[in-house]
Amino acid sequence: MFLLPRHAEIVQLAKDSGRVLVDDLAVRFDVSPQTIRKDLNELCDKRLLARIHGGAVIPSGIENMEYEARRRIAAEEKQGIGRAAAALVPDNASLFINIGTTTEAVSEALGDHKGLMVITNNINVANRMRVQPSIEVVIAGGVVRGSDGGVVGEAAVDFFRQFKADYAVIGASAIDEDGALLDFDFREVKVAQAIIANARHVILVADSTKFERTAPVRIAHLSQVSSFVTDRCPSAEIRRVCKEAGVQLVETAR
């Protein structure tokens, strides 16, 4: 597909960074925001990008974007979510932590906690937390997925079924308007379902871009979690689901 040089560069920036913003692109290319919006609309018409508020992302649906690109999306928001979620976990608790860039932000914020037992299938989390003298880390065995350091598969599912944890921190690749929590990898979803089934208090962590994405595999429903920590919840329907199901909604940008 032939692309104008500026369009090709915009697509590459989105691939590298996970998303592009109108104002940043206008400065970069020294053009008006209106010109950039037109560029983004044309790229979205070609299904090379998907619009979000204030910019665009690589479109989702069947295949997830690269892990490092996901790590850079809403990085500041994820740090705030991580701190807020960590504040929900008391000292001397057992805790599941699943795969994901936002769950990793939670692990970073748990560094000052005492007496935690962290049970994870995320080698990035395990490597970060193992150096904390007051935190015990238990990691699932199996094949490590090279793309993100996650351990998935039936062995990981069986691993989590051995425990009954006080808390669980899980993420999702997308949140549907009806409250469905979605992901891309069926093997990863099976692990997340085992985590949910074996935790007393489930904390979902997801930034607001997850409301603008979609994914093909259902993890669970929002009503099955205890707390939902996000930077901003733009959906009145999701707020209704949280209220009716008694899910604690924490918005860090408020």
Short mmCIF file of C-alpha atoms in Angstrom, two decimals, residues 95-100 102-103 106 167-172 181 191-193 195-196 199 202-206 219-221 224-225 227-229:
data_model
loop_
_atom_site.label_atom_id
_atom_site.label_comp_id
_atom_site.label_asym_id
_atom_site.label_seq_id
_atom_site.Cartn_x
_atom_site.Cartn_y
_atom_site.Cartn_z
CA LEU A 95 -1.14 -11.98 46.30
CA PHE A 96 -1.50 -13.25 42.73
CA ILE A 97 -0.05 -10.99 40.02
CA ASN A 98 -0.83 -11.83 36.39
CA ILE A 99 0.85 -10.93 33.09
CA GLY A 100 0.54 -7.35 31.83
CA THR A 102 -0.32 -2.48 34.23
CA THR A 103 0.07 -5.38 36.65
CA VAL A 106 1.41 -2.51 40.56
CA TYR A 167 -5.71 -10.75 46.71
CA ALA A 168 -5.21 -10.97 42.95
CA VAL A 169 -4.10 -8.29 40.52
CA ILE A 170 -5.22 -8.95 36.95
CA GLY A 171 -5.29 -6.94 33.73
CA ALA A 172 -7.28 -7.10 30.51
CA LEU A 181 -13.13 -8.44 30.17
CA VAL A 191 -4.58 -18.69 33.68
CA ALA A 192 -6.47 -15.48 34.50
CA GLN A 193 -9.66 -17.48 35.11
CA ILE A 195 -6.47 -16.69 39.35
CA ILE A 196 -9.95 -15.17 39.67
CA ALA A 199 -8.49 -15.25 45.10
CA VAL A 202 -9.74 -9.55 42.79
CA ILE A 203 -8.32 -6.18 41.69
CA LEU A 204 -8.69 -5.37 38.00
CA VAL A 205 -6.20 -2.77 36.76
CA ALA A 206 -6.71 -1.21 33.32
CA ILE A 219 -11.73 -13.66 30.52
CA ALA A 220 -14.64 -12.90 32.82
CA HIS A 221 -17.20 -10.19 33.58
CA GLN A 224 -16.67 -10.95 39.08
CA VAL A 225 -13.98 -8.59 40.41
CA SER A 227 -12.15 -3.60 42.80
CA PHE A 228 -11.52 -1.87 39.48
CA VAL A 229 -8.66 0.64 39.38
#
